[in-house]
Every structure is written in C-alpha cells, then in structure tokens.
Short mmCIF file of C-alpha atoms in Angstrom, two decimals:
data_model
loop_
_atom_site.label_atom_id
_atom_site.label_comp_id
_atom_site.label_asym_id
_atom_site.label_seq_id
_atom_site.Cartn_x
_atom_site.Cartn_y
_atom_site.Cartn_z
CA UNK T 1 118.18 0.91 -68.17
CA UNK T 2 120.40 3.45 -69.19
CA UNK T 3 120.75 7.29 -69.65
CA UNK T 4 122.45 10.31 -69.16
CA UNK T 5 121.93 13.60 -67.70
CA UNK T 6 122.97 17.13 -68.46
CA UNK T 7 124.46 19.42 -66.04
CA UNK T 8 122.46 21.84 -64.03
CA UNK T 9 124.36 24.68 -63.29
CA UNK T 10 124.83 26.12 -59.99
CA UNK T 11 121.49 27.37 -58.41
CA UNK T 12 120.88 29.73 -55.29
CA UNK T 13 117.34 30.15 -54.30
CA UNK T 14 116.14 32.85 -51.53
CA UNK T 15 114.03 35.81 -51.03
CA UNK T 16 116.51 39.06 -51.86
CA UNK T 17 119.16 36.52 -53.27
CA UNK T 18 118.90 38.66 -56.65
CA UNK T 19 121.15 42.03 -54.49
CA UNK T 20 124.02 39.43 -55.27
CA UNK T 21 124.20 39.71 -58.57
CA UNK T 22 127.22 41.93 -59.48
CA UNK T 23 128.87 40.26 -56.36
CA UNK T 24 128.26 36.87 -58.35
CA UNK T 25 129.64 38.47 -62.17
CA UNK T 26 132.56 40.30 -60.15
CA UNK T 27 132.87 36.60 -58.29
CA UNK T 28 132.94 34.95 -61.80
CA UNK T 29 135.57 37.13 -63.18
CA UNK T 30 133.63 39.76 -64.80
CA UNK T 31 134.79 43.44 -65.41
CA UNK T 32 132.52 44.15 -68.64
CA UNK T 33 128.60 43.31 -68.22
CA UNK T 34 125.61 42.98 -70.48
CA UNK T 35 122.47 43.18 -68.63
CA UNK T 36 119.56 41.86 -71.02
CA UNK T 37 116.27 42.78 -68.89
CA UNK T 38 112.69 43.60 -69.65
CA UNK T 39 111.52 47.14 -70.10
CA UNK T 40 109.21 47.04 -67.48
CA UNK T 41 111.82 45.70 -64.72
CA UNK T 42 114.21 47.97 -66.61
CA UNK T 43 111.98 50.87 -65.53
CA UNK T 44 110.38 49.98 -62.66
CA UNK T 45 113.60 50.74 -60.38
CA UNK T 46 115.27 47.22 -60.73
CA UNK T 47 117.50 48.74 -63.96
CA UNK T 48 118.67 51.95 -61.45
CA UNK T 49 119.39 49.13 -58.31
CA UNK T 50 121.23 46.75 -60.80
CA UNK T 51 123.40 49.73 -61.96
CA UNK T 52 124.31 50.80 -58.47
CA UNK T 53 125.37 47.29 -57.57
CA UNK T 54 127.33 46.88 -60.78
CA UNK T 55 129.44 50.30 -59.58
CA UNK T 56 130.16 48.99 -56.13
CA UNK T 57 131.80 45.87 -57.08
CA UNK T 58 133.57 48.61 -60.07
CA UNK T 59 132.36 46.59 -62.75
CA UNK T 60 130.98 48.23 -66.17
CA UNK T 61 127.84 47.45 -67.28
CA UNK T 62 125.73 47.97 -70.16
CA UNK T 63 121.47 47.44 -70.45
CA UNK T 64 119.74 46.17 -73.14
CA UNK T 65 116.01 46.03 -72.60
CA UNK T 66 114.71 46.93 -76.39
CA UNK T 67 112.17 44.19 -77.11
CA UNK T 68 108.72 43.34 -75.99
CA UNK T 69 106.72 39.91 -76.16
CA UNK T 70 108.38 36.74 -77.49
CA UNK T 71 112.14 37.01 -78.64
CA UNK T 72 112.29 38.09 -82.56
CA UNK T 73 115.71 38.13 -84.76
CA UNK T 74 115.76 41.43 -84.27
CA UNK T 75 116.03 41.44 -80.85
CA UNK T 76 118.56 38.85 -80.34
CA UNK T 77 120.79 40.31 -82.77
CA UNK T 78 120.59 43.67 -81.24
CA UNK T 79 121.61 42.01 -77.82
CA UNK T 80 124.48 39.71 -79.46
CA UNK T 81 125.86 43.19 -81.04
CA UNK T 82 126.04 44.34 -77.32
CA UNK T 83 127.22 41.71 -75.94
CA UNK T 84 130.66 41.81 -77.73
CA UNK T 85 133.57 43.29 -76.11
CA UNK T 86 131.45 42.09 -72.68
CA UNK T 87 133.05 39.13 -70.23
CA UNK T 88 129.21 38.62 -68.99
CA UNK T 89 125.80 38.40 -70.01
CA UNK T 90 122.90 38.30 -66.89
CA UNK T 91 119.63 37.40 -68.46
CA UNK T 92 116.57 39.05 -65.77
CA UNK T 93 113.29 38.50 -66.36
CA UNK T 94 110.98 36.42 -68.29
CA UNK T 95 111.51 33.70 -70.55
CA UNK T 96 112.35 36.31 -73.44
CA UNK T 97 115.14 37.76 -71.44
CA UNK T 98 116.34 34.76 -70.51
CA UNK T 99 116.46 33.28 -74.10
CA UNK T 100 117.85 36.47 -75.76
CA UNK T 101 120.71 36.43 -72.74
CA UNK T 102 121.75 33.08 -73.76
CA UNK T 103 121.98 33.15 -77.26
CA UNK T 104 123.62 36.53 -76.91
CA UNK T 105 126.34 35.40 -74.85
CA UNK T 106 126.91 32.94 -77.30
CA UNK T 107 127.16 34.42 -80.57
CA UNK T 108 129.28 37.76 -79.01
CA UNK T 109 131.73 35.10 -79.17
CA UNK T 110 131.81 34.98 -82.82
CA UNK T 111 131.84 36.92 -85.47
CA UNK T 112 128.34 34.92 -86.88
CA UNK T 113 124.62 36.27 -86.48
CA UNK T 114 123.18 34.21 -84.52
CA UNK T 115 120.69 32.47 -87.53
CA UNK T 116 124.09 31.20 -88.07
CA UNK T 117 123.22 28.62 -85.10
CA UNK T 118 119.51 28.35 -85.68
CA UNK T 119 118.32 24.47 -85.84
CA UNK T 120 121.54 23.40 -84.88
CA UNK T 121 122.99 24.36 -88.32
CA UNK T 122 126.59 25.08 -87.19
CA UNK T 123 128.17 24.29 -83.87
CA UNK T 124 128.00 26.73 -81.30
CA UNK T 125 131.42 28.50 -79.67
CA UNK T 126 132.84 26.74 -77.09
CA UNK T 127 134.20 29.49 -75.09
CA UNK T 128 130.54 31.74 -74.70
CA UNK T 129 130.53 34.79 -72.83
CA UNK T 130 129.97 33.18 -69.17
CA UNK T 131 126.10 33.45 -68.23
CA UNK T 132 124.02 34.66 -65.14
CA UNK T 133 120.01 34.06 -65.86
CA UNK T 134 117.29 35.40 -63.34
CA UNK T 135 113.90 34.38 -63.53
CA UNK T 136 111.25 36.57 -62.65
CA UNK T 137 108.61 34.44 -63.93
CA UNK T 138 107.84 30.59 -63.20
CA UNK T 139 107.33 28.98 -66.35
CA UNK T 140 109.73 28.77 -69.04
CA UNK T 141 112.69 27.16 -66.86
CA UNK T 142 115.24 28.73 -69.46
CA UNK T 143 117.07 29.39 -66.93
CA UNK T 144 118.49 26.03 -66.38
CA UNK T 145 118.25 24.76 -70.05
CA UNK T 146 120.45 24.12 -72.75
CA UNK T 147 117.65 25.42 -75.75
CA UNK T 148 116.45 28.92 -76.56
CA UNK T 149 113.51 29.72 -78.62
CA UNK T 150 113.12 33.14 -80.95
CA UNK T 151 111.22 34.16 -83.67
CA UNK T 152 113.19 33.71 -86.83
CA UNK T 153 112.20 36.13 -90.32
CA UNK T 154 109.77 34.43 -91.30
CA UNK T 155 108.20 34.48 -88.18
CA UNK T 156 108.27 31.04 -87.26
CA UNK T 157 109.87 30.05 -84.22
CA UNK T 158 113.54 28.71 -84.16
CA UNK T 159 116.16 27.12 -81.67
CA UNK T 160 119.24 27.31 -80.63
CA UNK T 161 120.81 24.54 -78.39
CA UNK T 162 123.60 23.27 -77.01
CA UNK T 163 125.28 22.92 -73.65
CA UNK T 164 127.11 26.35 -74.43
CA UNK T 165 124.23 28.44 -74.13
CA UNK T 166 123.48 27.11 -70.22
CA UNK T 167 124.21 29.39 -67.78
CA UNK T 168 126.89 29.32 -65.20
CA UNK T 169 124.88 30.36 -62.22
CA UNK T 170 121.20 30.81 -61.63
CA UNK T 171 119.44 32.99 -58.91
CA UNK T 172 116.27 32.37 -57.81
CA UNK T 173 114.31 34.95 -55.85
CA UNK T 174 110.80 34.48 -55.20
CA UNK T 175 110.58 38.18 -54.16
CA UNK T 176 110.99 39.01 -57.99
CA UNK T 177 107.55 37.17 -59.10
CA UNK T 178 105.30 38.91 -56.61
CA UNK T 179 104.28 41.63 -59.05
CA UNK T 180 103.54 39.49 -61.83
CA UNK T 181 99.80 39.79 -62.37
CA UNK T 182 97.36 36.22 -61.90
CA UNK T 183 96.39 35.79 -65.33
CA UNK T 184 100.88 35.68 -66.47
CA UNK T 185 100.79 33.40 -63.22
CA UNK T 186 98.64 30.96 -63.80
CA UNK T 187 99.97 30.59 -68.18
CA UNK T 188 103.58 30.63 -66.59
CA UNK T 189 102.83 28.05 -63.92
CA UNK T 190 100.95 25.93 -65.93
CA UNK T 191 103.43 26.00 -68.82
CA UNK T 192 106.27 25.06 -66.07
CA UNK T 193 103.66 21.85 -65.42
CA UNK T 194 103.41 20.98 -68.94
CA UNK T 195 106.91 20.68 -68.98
CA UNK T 196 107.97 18.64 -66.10
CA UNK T 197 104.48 16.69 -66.96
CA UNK T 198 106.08 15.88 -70.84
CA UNK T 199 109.41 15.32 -69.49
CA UNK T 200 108.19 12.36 -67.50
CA UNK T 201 106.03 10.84 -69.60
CA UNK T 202 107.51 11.45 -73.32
CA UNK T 203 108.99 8.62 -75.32
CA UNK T 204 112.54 10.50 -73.87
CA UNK T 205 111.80 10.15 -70.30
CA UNK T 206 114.55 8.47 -67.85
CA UNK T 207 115.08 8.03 -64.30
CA UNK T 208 117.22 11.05 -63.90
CA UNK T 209 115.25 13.66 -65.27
CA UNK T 210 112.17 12.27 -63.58
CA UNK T 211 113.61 12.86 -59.93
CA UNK T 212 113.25 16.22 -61.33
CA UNK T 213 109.74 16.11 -63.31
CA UNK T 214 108.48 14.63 -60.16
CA UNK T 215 109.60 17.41 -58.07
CA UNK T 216 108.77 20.45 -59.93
CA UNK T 217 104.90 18.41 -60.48
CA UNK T 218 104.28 18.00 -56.58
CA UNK T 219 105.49 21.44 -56.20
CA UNK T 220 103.05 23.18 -58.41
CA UNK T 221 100.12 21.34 -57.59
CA UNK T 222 100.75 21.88 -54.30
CA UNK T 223 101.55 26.00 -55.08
CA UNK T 224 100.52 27.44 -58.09
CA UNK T 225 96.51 28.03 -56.93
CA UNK T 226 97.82 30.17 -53.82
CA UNK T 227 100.42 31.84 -55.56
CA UNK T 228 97.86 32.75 -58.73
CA UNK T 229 95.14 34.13 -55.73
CA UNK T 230 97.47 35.41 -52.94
CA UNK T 231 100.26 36.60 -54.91
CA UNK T 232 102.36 38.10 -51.62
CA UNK T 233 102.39 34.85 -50.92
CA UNK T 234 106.12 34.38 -50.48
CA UNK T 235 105.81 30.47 -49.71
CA UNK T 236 104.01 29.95 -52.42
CA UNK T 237 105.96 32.24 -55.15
CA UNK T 238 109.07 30.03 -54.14
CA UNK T 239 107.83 26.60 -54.69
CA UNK T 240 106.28 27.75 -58.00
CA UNK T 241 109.79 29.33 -58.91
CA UNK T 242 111.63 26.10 -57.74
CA UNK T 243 109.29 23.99 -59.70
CA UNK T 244 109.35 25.92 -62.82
CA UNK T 245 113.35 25.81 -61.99
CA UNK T 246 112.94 21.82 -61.86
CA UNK T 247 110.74 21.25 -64.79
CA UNK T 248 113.49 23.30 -66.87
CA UNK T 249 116.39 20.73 -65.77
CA UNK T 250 113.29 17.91 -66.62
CA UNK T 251 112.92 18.97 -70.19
CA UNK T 252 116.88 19.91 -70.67
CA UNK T 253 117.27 16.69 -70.47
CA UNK T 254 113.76 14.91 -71.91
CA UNK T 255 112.45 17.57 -74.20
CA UNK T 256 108.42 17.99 -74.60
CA UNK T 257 105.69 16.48 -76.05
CA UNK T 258 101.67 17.25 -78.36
CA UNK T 259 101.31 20.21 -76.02
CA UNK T 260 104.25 21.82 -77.18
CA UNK T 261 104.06 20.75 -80.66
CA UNK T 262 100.15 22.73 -80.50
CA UNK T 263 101.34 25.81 -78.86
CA UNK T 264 104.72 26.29 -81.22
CA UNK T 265 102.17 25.78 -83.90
CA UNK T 266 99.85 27.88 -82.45
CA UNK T 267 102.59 30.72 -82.56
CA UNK T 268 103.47 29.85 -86.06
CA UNK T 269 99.66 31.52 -86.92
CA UNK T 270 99.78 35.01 -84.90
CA UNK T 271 100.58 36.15 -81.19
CA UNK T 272 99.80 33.66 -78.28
CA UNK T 273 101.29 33.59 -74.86
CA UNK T 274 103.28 30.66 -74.83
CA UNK T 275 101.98 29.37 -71.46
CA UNK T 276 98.52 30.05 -72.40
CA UNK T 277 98.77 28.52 -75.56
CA UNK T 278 100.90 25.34 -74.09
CA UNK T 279 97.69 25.08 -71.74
CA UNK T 280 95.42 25.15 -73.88
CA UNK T 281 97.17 22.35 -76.06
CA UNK T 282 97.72 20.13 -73.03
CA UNK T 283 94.16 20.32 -71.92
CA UNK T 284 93.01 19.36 -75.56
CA UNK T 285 95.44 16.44 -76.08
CA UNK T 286 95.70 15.25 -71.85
CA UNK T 287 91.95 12.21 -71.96
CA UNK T 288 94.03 11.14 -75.75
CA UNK T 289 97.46 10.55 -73.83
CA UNK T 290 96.51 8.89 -70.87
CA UNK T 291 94.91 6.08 -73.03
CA UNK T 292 98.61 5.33 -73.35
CA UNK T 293 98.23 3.88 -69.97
CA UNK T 294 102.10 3.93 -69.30
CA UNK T 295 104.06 3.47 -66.17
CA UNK T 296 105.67 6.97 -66.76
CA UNK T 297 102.00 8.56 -66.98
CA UNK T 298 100.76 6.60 -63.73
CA UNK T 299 104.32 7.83 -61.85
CA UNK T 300 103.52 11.28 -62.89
CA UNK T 301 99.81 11.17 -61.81
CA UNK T 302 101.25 9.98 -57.85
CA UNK T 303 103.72 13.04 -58.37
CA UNK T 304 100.22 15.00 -58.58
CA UNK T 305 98.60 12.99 -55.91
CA UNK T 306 96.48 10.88 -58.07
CA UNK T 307 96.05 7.42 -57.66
CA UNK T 308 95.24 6.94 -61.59
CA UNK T 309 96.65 8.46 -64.58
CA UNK T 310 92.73 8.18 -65.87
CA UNK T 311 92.05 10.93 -63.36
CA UNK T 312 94.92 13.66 -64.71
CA UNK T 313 92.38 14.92 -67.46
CA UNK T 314 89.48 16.04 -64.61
CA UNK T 315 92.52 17.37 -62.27
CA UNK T 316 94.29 19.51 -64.94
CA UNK T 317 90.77 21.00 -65.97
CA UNK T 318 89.67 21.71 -62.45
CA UNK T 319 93.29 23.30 -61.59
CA UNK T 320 92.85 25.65 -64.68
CA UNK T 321 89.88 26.34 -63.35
CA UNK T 322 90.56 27.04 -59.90
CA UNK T 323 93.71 28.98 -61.46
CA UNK T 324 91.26 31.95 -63.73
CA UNK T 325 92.38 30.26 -67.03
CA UNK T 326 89.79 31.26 -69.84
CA UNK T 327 89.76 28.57 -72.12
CA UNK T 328 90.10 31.35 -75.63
CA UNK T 329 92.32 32.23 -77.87
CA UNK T 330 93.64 36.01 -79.27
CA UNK T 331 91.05 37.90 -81.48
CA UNK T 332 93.79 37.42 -84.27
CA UNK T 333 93.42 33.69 -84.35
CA UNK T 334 90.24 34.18 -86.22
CA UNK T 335 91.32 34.95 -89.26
CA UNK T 336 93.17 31.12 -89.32
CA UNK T 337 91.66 27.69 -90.05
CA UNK T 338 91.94 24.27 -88.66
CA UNK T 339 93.73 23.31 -91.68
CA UNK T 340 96.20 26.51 -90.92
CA UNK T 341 97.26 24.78 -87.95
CA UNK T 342 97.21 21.38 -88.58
CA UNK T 343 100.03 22.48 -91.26
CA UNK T 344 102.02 24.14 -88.58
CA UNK T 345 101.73 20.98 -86.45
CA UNK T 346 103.03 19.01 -89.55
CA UNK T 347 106.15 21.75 -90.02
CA UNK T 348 109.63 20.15 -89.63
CA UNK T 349 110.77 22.48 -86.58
CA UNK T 350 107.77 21.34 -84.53
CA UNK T 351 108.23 17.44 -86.07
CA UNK T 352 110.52 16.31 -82.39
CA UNK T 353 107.52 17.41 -80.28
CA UNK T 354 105.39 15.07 -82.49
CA UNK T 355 107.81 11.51 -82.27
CA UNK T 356 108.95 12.50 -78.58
CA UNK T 357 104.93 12.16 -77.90
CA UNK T 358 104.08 8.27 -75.84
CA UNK T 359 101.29 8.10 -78.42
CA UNK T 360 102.35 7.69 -81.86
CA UNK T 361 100.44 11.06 -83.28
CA UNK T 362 98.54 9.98 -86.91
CA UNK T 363 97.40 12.81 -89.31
CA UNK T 364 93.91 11.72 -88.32
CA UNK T 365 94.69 13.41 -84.78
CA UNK T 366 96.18 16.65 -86.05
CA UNK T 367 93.20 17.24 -87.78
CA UNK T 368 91.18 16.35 -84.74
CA UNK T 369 93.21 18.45 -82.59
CA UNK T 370 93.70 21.43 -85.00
CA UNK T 371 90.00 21.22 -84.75
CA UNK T 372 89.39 21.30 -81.23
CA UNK T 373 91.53 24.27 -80.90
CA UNK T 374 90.35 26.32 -83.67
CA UNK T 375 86.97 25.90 -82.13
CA UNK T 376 87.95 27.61 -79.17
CA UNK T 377 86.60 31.38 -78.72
CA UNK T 378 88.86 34.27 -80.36
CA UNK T 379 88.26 36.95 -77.42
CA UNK T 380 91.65 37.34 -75.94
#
C-alpha cells in the first residue's frame, strides 16, 4: 500500500473559540483584514463584534458580505478586488463564504481574475494572502480543503484547487451553528456524510484519509438527529461541526463520488441546495453502490455501526427520515428533463466524480439515475 496525505491546517475547536479571531490574524502577522461573511451574520451583530475585536488588537479591517446563495463570478471577483492591498482574508460562515475567502486570498495576490485559475488552467500564487476560515455550518468542510467551488458565466459550476487556497488556521465553534434552522441542518449534515462516506469508499480512498472518513461518519450518525431536533444542543452542534471538519480533510485528500457527480449536475439545471441535492443523489445511487461489495464500503458501514454494507441503503433512508428531509426538488426543476441531466452528468467538469466512483458508472445508469431524480416532486 501506498499514499499520501495533504496537510490539515491548524484547527481549534470550542464553544466561544470564534472571540479569538483578530487575536489569531494579529497573531499571524496581520495589520490589513478582509472579512468575507454572510449578510445575515454580517447583520445579525456578529459583523459589529468582529469589528470591535479587529480595533482592539489595532488591526484594519474591511467586510465584504455582497452575495447570497452559492458563490457566482461575480461575487468572487468582487471579494478578490477587496482583498488586494489586505495581509488577511477570514472566511465566516457557510460554505459560500468559505469558498469565496479562499479563492479571494488567492487571486489578491495577482494581478489575474480569478477564471484565470478555474479548472486548474494556470497555477495558482504561491505566496496567497494567509487564510482564517470559520464555519458556521456543518457540511461543506471547505474549511479544511484544498478545492473551492463557484458558479462560473455560464452558470455552471467551476473549481479552483490547490494547496494555496487552504487555510492557515481554522476555528471551530459550535456556538456559531445553533441558529441555523433544521431543514439547512439536516442538507448540511448530510452533505458532510456524503463526503466522508465517498472519501472512504471511492476508487481514491487510502488509509490516511479513512482515519478521517471514519471519524467524521461515527460522529454524525451518532449527532446529526439531535442536533437537527434540539438545536441548543451544544454536544451535539460540536460533533456535527467536528465531523463535517473531518469529512473535509477525508475528501481533500480522496475527492467524491455518483452523489456528487448528481448534485453538481443537478446545479448545472437551476438552484438546488447543495446538501439537499448531494442527498438526494446519494440516496438514489447508495442499494447500486453497495453491490460493489468492497472492503472500503463494509469499513465504512462499521464506522456507521452496521454490521453489513447491504444494510447502509435502509440506514441512510431512515436517518433522512428521522432528520425532516423531504425527498423533492425546487419548483424550477420542472421545467428540465431526464435527458437535461443525464447531459450534465456526462459534462467534463463533473467527469472525476464519475471514474473516482467504486462502480464503473455506464451510460445505461445515467439514464437510470437522471430518471429517478427527475421523477422526484418539484415542490421546494
């Protein structure tokens, strides 16, 4: 056997952890800051606390909170154009913020826009603007990985990756999830399972990231249900946040599988949440993929508390059920096909998803998954 593993970057996890933040940039060297955070945090007091923090330790700092929903050209290019002159970037929030943060703080050290590093077209800098991400969701695990995902012109999504766009330190504070409603809950957490799930089992898994995968899976079974129905649940919000945190260092190093390949597709055709969407995908695909029968899926199903991989399809559909996930899509996904998706399924940027996948995935079974999708209720 052999493999490598990335670096995961310095993490510190605790409730109220997230009052150290300008301690950390001023600790890292920082005197100019970009703060990329969502609206809502932005607005909700967080923005005001994060400024008075900032002007204790004497360091400057800008916000940049202009963008809503998944991360569009627009937005990143907005936060990039901030970003220059800046030492730091802190990325607080979701996934979005997180991903615009990173790619940010790596093209403000150019002079490029950043679709000059989308699909790994040109080499990133190698001296980024150094990096503080923030989670305040537990799902995307962005915060510990090397890729970033946005919305390119055309719509479709597009990555960036490389080892420059990791951050330097992550803070993890449970206390930050505890207003996020069930329904964002439940699509983040599951999403976060997806991905430690693929990481183990995907034609890239390897010991080292599956110490990881392992983790993050015992941790959400175990979590995610209490943290979905009793969301004060402090316990609960930090094992969810550490396993999210867990599955992201899984699939830095391992990547992701059919699920993600559906729900990047998915996106390709209107709106979708990506955790609901990744869910969804997973759910169709799971009784298909365990026919695989590998020793990666049967480690995986232990790491849930299953004695049999054959059993992960009936667990994953009762925890979505115990978890409030409607099985449906958004209203706008009715004016799209089966064929509409199978073609985004079948589109170059979401071909790795498809060969990383245990099963080798034949035309026969995008169509039959396309299907199954498209057959799902538009009432979202």
């Amino acid at each position: 056997m052999k493999f490598a593993t990335s670096f995961v970057p310095d993490i510190r996890f605790g409730d109220g952890v997230h009052d150290t933040i300008a301690a950390s940039a001023r600790a890292l060297g920082a005197e100019k800051v970009l703060v990329v955070i969502d609206g809502f945090l932005a607005n909700s007091g967080l923005g005001a606390r994060l400024a008075a923090q900032f002007a204790a330790e004497g360091v400057a700092v800008d916000f940049y909170s202009d963008f809503a929903g998944e991360p569009k050209l627009a937005h990143v290019q907005a936060a990039t154009a901030a970003a220059r002159g800046k030492d730091l970037v802190v990325g607080i929030g979701g996934g979005s913020a997180l991903d615009i943060a990173k790619i940010a703080a790596c093209a403000a050290a150019s002079s490029e826009d950043p679709m000059h590093y989308a699909l790994a077209a040109n080499p990133l800098p190698k001296a980024p603007l150094k990096k503080i991400m923030v989670p305040t969701t537990a799902g995307t695990g962005s915060e510990t990985s090397a890729t970033t995902i946005f919305a390119g012109p055309e719509g479709k999504k597009l990555w960036i990756w490389g080892p420059e766009t990791k951050a330097d330190l992550v803070l993890l504070d449970p206390a930050l999830t505890v207003t996020l409603p069930a329904n964002l809950t439940a699509w983040c957490g599951l999403d976060a399972f997806v991905h430690a799930f693929e990481a183990a089992t995907n034609r890239n898994a390897h010991a080292g990231a599956a110490l990881y995968a392992h983790a993050a899976l015992g941790l959400l079974t175990e979590a995610l249900e209490t943290a979905v129905k009793h969301p004060a649940d402090i316990e609960a919000r930090g094992k969810v946040l550490l396993g999210s945190c867990y599955a992201g260092v899984a699939i830095d190093n391992c990547g992701t599988a059919v699920a993600h390949n559906i729900s990047h597709a998915l996106a390709g055709l209107a709106p979708v949440h990506h955790g609901l969407a990744t869910a969804l995908g997973f759910e169709a695909t799971l009784a298909w993929l365990v026919e695989a029968d590998t020793a990666d899926l049967a480690a995986a199903a232990r790491a849930c508390g299953l004695s049999d991989a054959a059993m992960l399809p009936g667990f994953v559909g009762d925890l979505m059920d115990r978890c409030g996930i409607v099985r449906a899509l958004p209203k706008a996904f009715a004016d799209f096909t089966a064929a509409d998706l199978a073609r985004e399924m079948r589109a170059p940027e979401n071909q790795p998803m498809r060969r990383s996948t245990v099963r080798e995935i034949s035309d026969a079974d995008i169509e039959t998954f396309a299907a199954a999708m498209m057959a799902l209720p538009k009432t979202l």
